[in-house]
GROMACS .gro file of C-alpha atoms in nm:
model
  270
    1MET     CA    1   7.691  10.212   9.378
    2ASN     CA    2   7.819  10.112   9.723
    3TRP     CA    3   8.008   9.823   9.565
    4PHE     CA    4   8.173  10.064   9.324
    5TYR     CA    5   8.311  10.279   9.607
    6LEU     CA    6   8.416   9.969   9.798
    7LEU     CA    7   8.608   9.840   9.498
    8LEU     CA    8   8.757  10.185   9.443
    9ALA     CA    9   8.878  10.200   9.804
   10LEU     CA   10   9.019   9.847   9.774
   11ALA     CA   11   9.205   9.941   9.456
   12ALA     CA   12   9.343  10.253   9.624
   13GLY     CA   13   9.455  10.047   9.923
   14LEU     CA   14   9.630   9.797   9.700
   15ALA     CA   15   9.800  10.079   9.510
   16VAL     CA   16   9.930  10.231   9.834
   17SER     CA   17  10.048   9.891   9.953
   18TYR     CA   18  10.231   9.837   9.624
   19GLN     CA   19  10.382  10.184   9.627
   20PHE     CA   20  10.503  10.190   9.988
   21ALA     CA   21  10.529   9.820  10.081
   22TRP     CA   22  10.435   9.915  10.438
   23TRP     CA   23  10.383   9.549  10.527
   24ARG     CA   24  10.753   9.467  10.532
   25PRO     CA   25  10.863   9.354  10.880
   26THR     CA   26  11.035   9.602  11.109
   27VAL     CA   27  11.411   9.555  11.130
   28SER     CA   28  11.521   9.535  11.494
   29TYR     CA   29  11.594   9.877  11.640
   30ALA     CA   30  11.910   9.729  11.787
   31ALA     CA   31  12.054   9.756  11.434
   32PRO     CA   32  12.185  10.107  11.359
   33ARG     CA   33  12.044  10.287  11.057
   34ILE     CA   34  12.290  10.447  10.812
   35LEU     CA   35  12.127  10.720  10.603
   36MET     CA   36  12.266  10.814  10.262
   37TYR     CA   37  12.239  11.171  10.133
   38HIS     CA   38  12.416  11.363   9.858
   39MET     CA   39  12.279  11.717   9.814
   40ILE     CA   40  12.045  11.925  10.027
   41SER     CA   41  11.899  12.162   9.771
   42ARG     CA   42  11.587  12.237   9.574
   43GLN     CA   43  11.496  12.030   9.270
   44LYS     CA   44  11.604  12.161   8.930
   45PRO     CA   45  11.366  12.150   8.633
   46LYS     CA   46  11.424  11.839   8.421
   47ALA     CA   47  11.755  11.762   8.597
   48ARG     CA   48  11.879  11.404   8.567
   49PHE     CA   49  11.994  11.379   8.928
   50ASN     CA   50  11.702  11.528   9.120
   51LYS     CA   51  11.680  11.201   9.312
   52LEU     CA   52  12.004  11.311   9.482
   53ARG     CA   53  11.860  11.650   9.582
   54VAL     CA   54  11.666  11.651   9.910
   55ASP     CA   55  11.474  11.973   9.966
   56PRO     CA   56  11.607  12.170  10.267
   57ALA     CA   57  11.265  12.190  10.431
   58GLU     CA   58  11.219  11.813  10.392
   59PHE     CA   59  11.566  11.749  10.533
   60GLU     CA   60  11.483  11.959  10.838
   61ARG     CA   61  11.158  11.768  10.889
   62GLN     CA   62  11.353  11.440  10.879
   63ILE     CA   63  11.619  11.551  11.127
   64ARG     CA   64  11.358  11.702  11.360
   65TRP     CA   65  11.159  11.379  11.353
   66LEU     CA   66  11.469  11.173  11.431
   67ARG     CA   67  11.544  11.390  11.732
   68ASP     CA   68  11.185  11.396  11.858
   69ASP     CA   69  11.148  11.020  11.810
   70GLY     CA   70  11.448  10.952  12.033
   71TRP     CA   71  11.713  10.853  11.780
   72LYS     CA   72  12.076  10.892  11.887
   73PHE     CA   73  12.302  11.045  11.621
   74LEU     CA   74  12.629  10.861  11.554
   75LEU     CA   75  12.939  10.920  11.345
   76MET     CA   76  13.054  10.623  11.140
   77SER     CA   77  13.360  10.594  11.366
   78GLU     CA   78  13.120  10.520  11.652
   79ILE     CA   79  12.900  10.266  11.482
   80GLU     CA   80  13.095   9.955  11.578
   81SER     CA   81  13.094  10.041  11.948
   82SER     CA   82  12.729  10.143  11.971
   83ASN     CA   83  12.524   9.908  12.186
   84ARG     CA   84  12.198  10.096  12.235
   85ARG     CA   85  11.871  10.094  12.042
   86LYS     CA   86  11.762  10.355  11.787
   87CYS     CA   87  12.097  10.482  11.662
   88VAL     CA   88  12.136  10.656  11.327
   89ALA     CA   89  12.443  10.760  11.129
   90ILE     CA   90  12.386  11.037  10.874
   91THR     CA   91  12.622  11.017  10.576
   92PHE     CA   92  12.682  11.248  10.279
   93ASP     CA   93  12.860  11.134   9.962
   94ASP     CA   94  13.089  11.328   9.726
   95GLY     CA   95  13.134  11.669   9.887
   96TYR     CA   96  12.875  11.919   9.764
   97ARG     CA   97  12.897  12.271   9.905
   98ASP     CA   98  12.534  12.272  10.018
   99ASN     CA   99  12.639  12.018  10.283
  100LEU     CA  100  12.799  12.311  10.465
  101LEU     CA  101  12.574  12.598  10.357
  102ILE     CA  102  12.237  12.426  10.406
  103ALA     CA  103  12.272  12.091  10.586
  104ASP     CA  104  12.515  12.200  10.857
  105PRO     CA  105  12.294  12.472  11.014
  106ILE     CA  106  12.011  12.218  11.035
  107LEU     CA  107  12.238  11.961  11.198
  108GLU     CA  108  12.349  12.225  11.448
  109LYS     CA  109  11.989  12.326  11.524
  110TYR     CA  110  11.893  11.971  11.621
  111ASP     CA  111  12.224  11.871  11.781
  112ALA     CA  112  12.289  11.616  11.508
  113LYS     CA  113  12.614  11.510  11.339
  114ALA     CA  114  12.721  11.347  11.014
  115THR     CA  115  12.998  11.170  10.825
  116LEU     CA  116  13.116  11.320  10.497
  117TYR     CA  117  13.251  11.078  10.236
  118LEU     CA  118  13.472  11.318  10.045
  119VAL     CA  119  13.620  11.279   9.697
  120VAL     CA  120  13.975  11.418   9.709
  121ASP     CA  121  13.995  11.545   9.348
  122ARG     CA  122  13.634  11.660   9.327
  123HIS     CA  123  13.646  11.986   9.131
  124ASP     CA  124  13.580  12.005   8.754
  125ARG     CA  125  13.515  11.629   8.733
  126ASP     CA  126  13.221  11.475   8.548
  127TRP     CA  127  13.240  11.141   8.727
  128SER     CA  128  12.886  11.035   8.641
  129LYS     CA  129  12.999  10.941   8.289
  130SER     CA  130  13.244  10.685   8.427
  131LYS     CA  131  12.939  10.476   8.516
  132LYS     CA  132  12.721  10.559   8.215
  133LEU     CA  133  12.864  10.740   7.914
  134HIS     CA  134  12.531  10.899   7.825
  135HIS     CA  135  12.543  11.085   8.157
  136ALA     CA  136  12.822  11.307   8.024
  137ASP     CA  137  12.617  11.624   8.047
  138GLY     CA  138  12.820  11.789   8.324
  139GLU     CA  139  12.530  11.818   8.569
  140LEU     CA  140  12.719  11.686   8.872
  141MET     CA  141  13.045  11.846   8.759
  142ASN     CA  142  12.876  12.187   8.767
  143GLU     CA  143  12.739  12.144   9.119
  144PRO     CA  144  12.947  12.358   9.361
  145LYS     CA  145  13.181  12.141   9.567
  146LEU     CA  146  13.326  12.196   9.912
  147LEU     CA  147  13.650  12.390   9.929
  148ASP     CA  148  13.923  12.264  10.159
  149ALA     CA  149  13.858  12.564  10.387
  150ASP     CA  150  13.492  12.457  10.407
  151VAL     CA  151  13.591  12.108  10.514
  152HIS     CA  152  13.819  12.247  10.784
  153GLN     CA  153  13.528  12.457  10.912
  154MET     CA  154  13.298  12.155  10.920
  155LEU     CA  155  13.549  11.941  11.108
  156ASN     CA  156  13.621  12.219  11.357
  157SER     CA  157  13.251  12.235  11.445
  158GLY     CA  158  13.264  11.886  11.595
  159ARG     CA  159  12.952  11.789  11.399
  160TRP     CA  160  13.134  11.624  11.112
  161GLU     CA  161  13.395  11.361  11.048
  162LEU     CA  162  13.559  11.253  10.723
  163GLY     CA  163  13.534  10.929  10.533
  164ALA     CA  164  13.707  10.857  10.202
  165HIS     CA  165  13.531  10.823   9.868
  166THR     CA  166  13.839  10.760   9.648
  167GLN     CA  167  14.064  11.012   9.477
  168THR     CA  168  13.847  11.078   9.170
  169HIS     CA  169  13.512  10.902   9.232
  170ALA     CA  170  13.640  10.620   9.014
  171ASN     CA  171  13.435  10.330   8.888
  172LEU     CA  172  13.640  10.062   9.066
  173GLU     CA  173  13.504   9.795   8.834
  174SER     CA  174  13.688   9.948   8.538
  175VAL     CA  175  14.032  10.029   8.684
  176SER     CA  176  14.353   9.828   8.712
  177SER     CA  177  14.475   9.673   9.036
  178ASN     CA  178  14.730   9.951   9.079
  179GLN     CA  179  14.468  10.219   9.015
  180ARG     CA  180  14.232  10.052   9.261
  181LYS     CA  181  14.500  10.059   9.529
  182GLU     CA  182  14.579  10.424   9.452
  183GLU     CA  183  14.216  10.533   9.460
  184ILE     CA  184  14.141  10.354   9.787
  185GLN     CA  185  14.464  10.382   9.982
  186SER     CA  186  14.591  10.722   9.873
  187SER     CA  187  14.258  10.894   9.931
  188ARG     CA  188  14.271  10.798  10.297
  189ALA     CA  189  14.633  10.908  10.337
  190GLU     CA  190  14.575  11.239  10.159
  191LEU     CA  191  14.263  11.328  10.356
  192GLN     CA  192  14.437  11.249  10.682
  193ASP     CA  193  14.741  11.459  10.592
  194LEU     CA  194  14.542  11.752  10.456
  195PHE     CA  195  14.283  11.778  10.732
  196HIS     CA  196  14.481  11.634  11.026
  197THR     CA  197  14.209  11.389  11.116
  198GLU     CA  198  14.159  11.015  11.134
  199VAL     CA  199  13.978  10.862  10.835
  200SER     CA  200  13.845  10.518  10.925
  201SER     CA  201  13.550  10.469  10.689
  202PHE     CA  202  13.512  10.434  10.312
  203ALA     CA  203  13.225  10.462  10.062
  204TYR     CA  204  13.232  10.268   9.734
  205PRO     CA  205  13.170  10.508   9.441
  206PHE     CA  206  12.838  10.437   9.266
  207GLY     CA  207  12.800  10.150   9.514
  208ILE     CA  208  13.001   9.934   9.273
  209PHE     CA  209  13.234   9.689   9.444
  210GLY     CA  210  13.360   9.332   9.433
  211ARG     CA  211  13.575   9.105   9.643
  212LYS     CA  212  13.898   9.272   9.526
  213ASP     CA  213  13.766   9.611   9.628
  214VAL     CA  214  13.665   9.489   9.973
  215ALA     CA  215  14.011   9.334  10.016
  216ALA     CA  216  14.178   9.659   9.908
  217VAL     CA  217  13.967   9.856  10.157
  218ALA     CA  218  14.066   9.620  10.436
  219ALA     CA  219  14.434   9.638  10.338
  220ALA     CA  220  14.419  10.020  10.340
  221GLY     CA  221  14.323  10.013  10.708
  222TYR     CA  222  13.960  10.121  10.700
  223ARG     CA  223  13.744   9.998  10.987
  224THR     CA  224  13.412  10.026  10.800
  225ALA     CA  225  13.286  10.072  10.445
  226VAL     CA  226  12.940  10.161  10.316
  227THR     CA  227  12.762  10.058   9.998
  228THR     CA  228  12.454  10.188   9.819
  229GLU     CA  229  12.274   9.858   9.881
  230GLN     CA  230  11.939   9.954  10.027
  231GLY     CA  231  11.856   9.828  10.370
  232ILE     CA  232  11.980   9.791  10.726
  233SER     CA  233  12.275   9.573  10.823
  234GLY     CA  234  12.172   9.356  11.113
  235ASN     CA  235  12.526   9.270  11.219
  236VAL     CA  236  12.775   9.555  11.187
  237ALA     CA  237  13.069   9.342  11.299
  238SER     CA  238  13.027   9.080  11.027
  239GLU     CA  239  12.923   9.326  10.755
  240ARG     CA  240  13.152   9.614  10.850
  241LEU     CA  241  13.311   9.648  10.504
  242GLU     CA  242  12.983   9.605  10.313
  243LEU     CA  243  12.734   9.801  10.521
  244ARG     CA  244  12.395   9.874  10.371
  245ARG     CA  245  12.240  10.219  10.383
  246VAL     CA  246  11.893  10.370  10.389
  247LYS     CA  247  11.862  10.580  10.073
  248VAL     CA  248  11.693  10.915  10.124
  249GLY     CA  249  11.575  11.039   9.785
  250GLY     CA  250  11.467  11.375   9.657
  251HIS     CA  251  11.107  11.262   9.620
  252ASP     CA  252  11.062  11.115   9.969
  253GLY     CA  253  10.813  11.270  10.209
  254LEU     CA  254  10.816  11.220  10.584
  255LEU     CA  255  10.590  10.913  10.559
  256SER     CA  256  10.834  10.746  10.320
  257PHE     CA  257  11.125  10.847  10.540
  258ARG     CA  258  10.968  10.698  10.853
  259LEU     CA  259  10.891  10.378  10.666
  260ARG     CA  260  11.253  10.356  10.548
  261MET     CA  261  11.371  10.403  10.907
  262ARG     CA  262  11.154  10.110  11.012
  263THR     CA  263  11.228   9.860  10.734
  264GLY     CA  264  11.526  10.000  10.544
  265LYS     CA  265  11.320  10.035  10.227
  266CYS     CA  266  11.002  10.202  10.114
  267ARG     CA  267  10.878  10.099   9.774
  268TRP     CA  268  10.797   9.754   9.638
  269ARG     CA  269  11.089   9.769   9.394
  270ASP     CA  270  11.345   9.883   9.653
   0.00000   0.00000   0.00000
């Protein structure tokens, strides 16, 4: 009987190791962590994109832990000049209205700040189908997006800065050279003109990019660009236009989050 429980405990331990891959080596804390969020909201029954929805209570636990554990909050415009250990840049993609209504009060409470990668033409757009046609169910299109007045309010708080996320959340892999230039270059110019702020960072929609996209981002004058590649970039200077991010999913608990902060990933398949 004792052998049975021993084998059961061993199997459980192996399952946990497989699930969380805790044994991955720690990435040096001299490398800044870039967190990727989308929505801060409750899960919706049977919704396709619940992985993009981080529960507000879980988000607050994460930000509180970062503060209590001694992490310094950075904007993406500060990431190249940072030279201290344990720095973290919080980023939000797309421009969902809960970023202001729910995330912002939590950031304020813990003296944190974030970079918003904003789609210029974000209203009434079902961009998820431009990656996969069978995603044309309107779920993301129907999520409330930030109004321009909301963005002004966020910028005026001093807790937020803007990054560009193209004009229409285009799949850059499927557009022409002229469209690529328009999506990447014009989004920066329009955001700067509309919100009277410097836009120095870019996020590749869907995380899809190639050499032509990186070249177009550089030509448009961006200092940094982020991907959806999971992990932690060890050298910001050499990877500045292809920076990896730590994905924070809707099903992550604090243990998973802390593990991601240590290694850049959590699960075996990450």
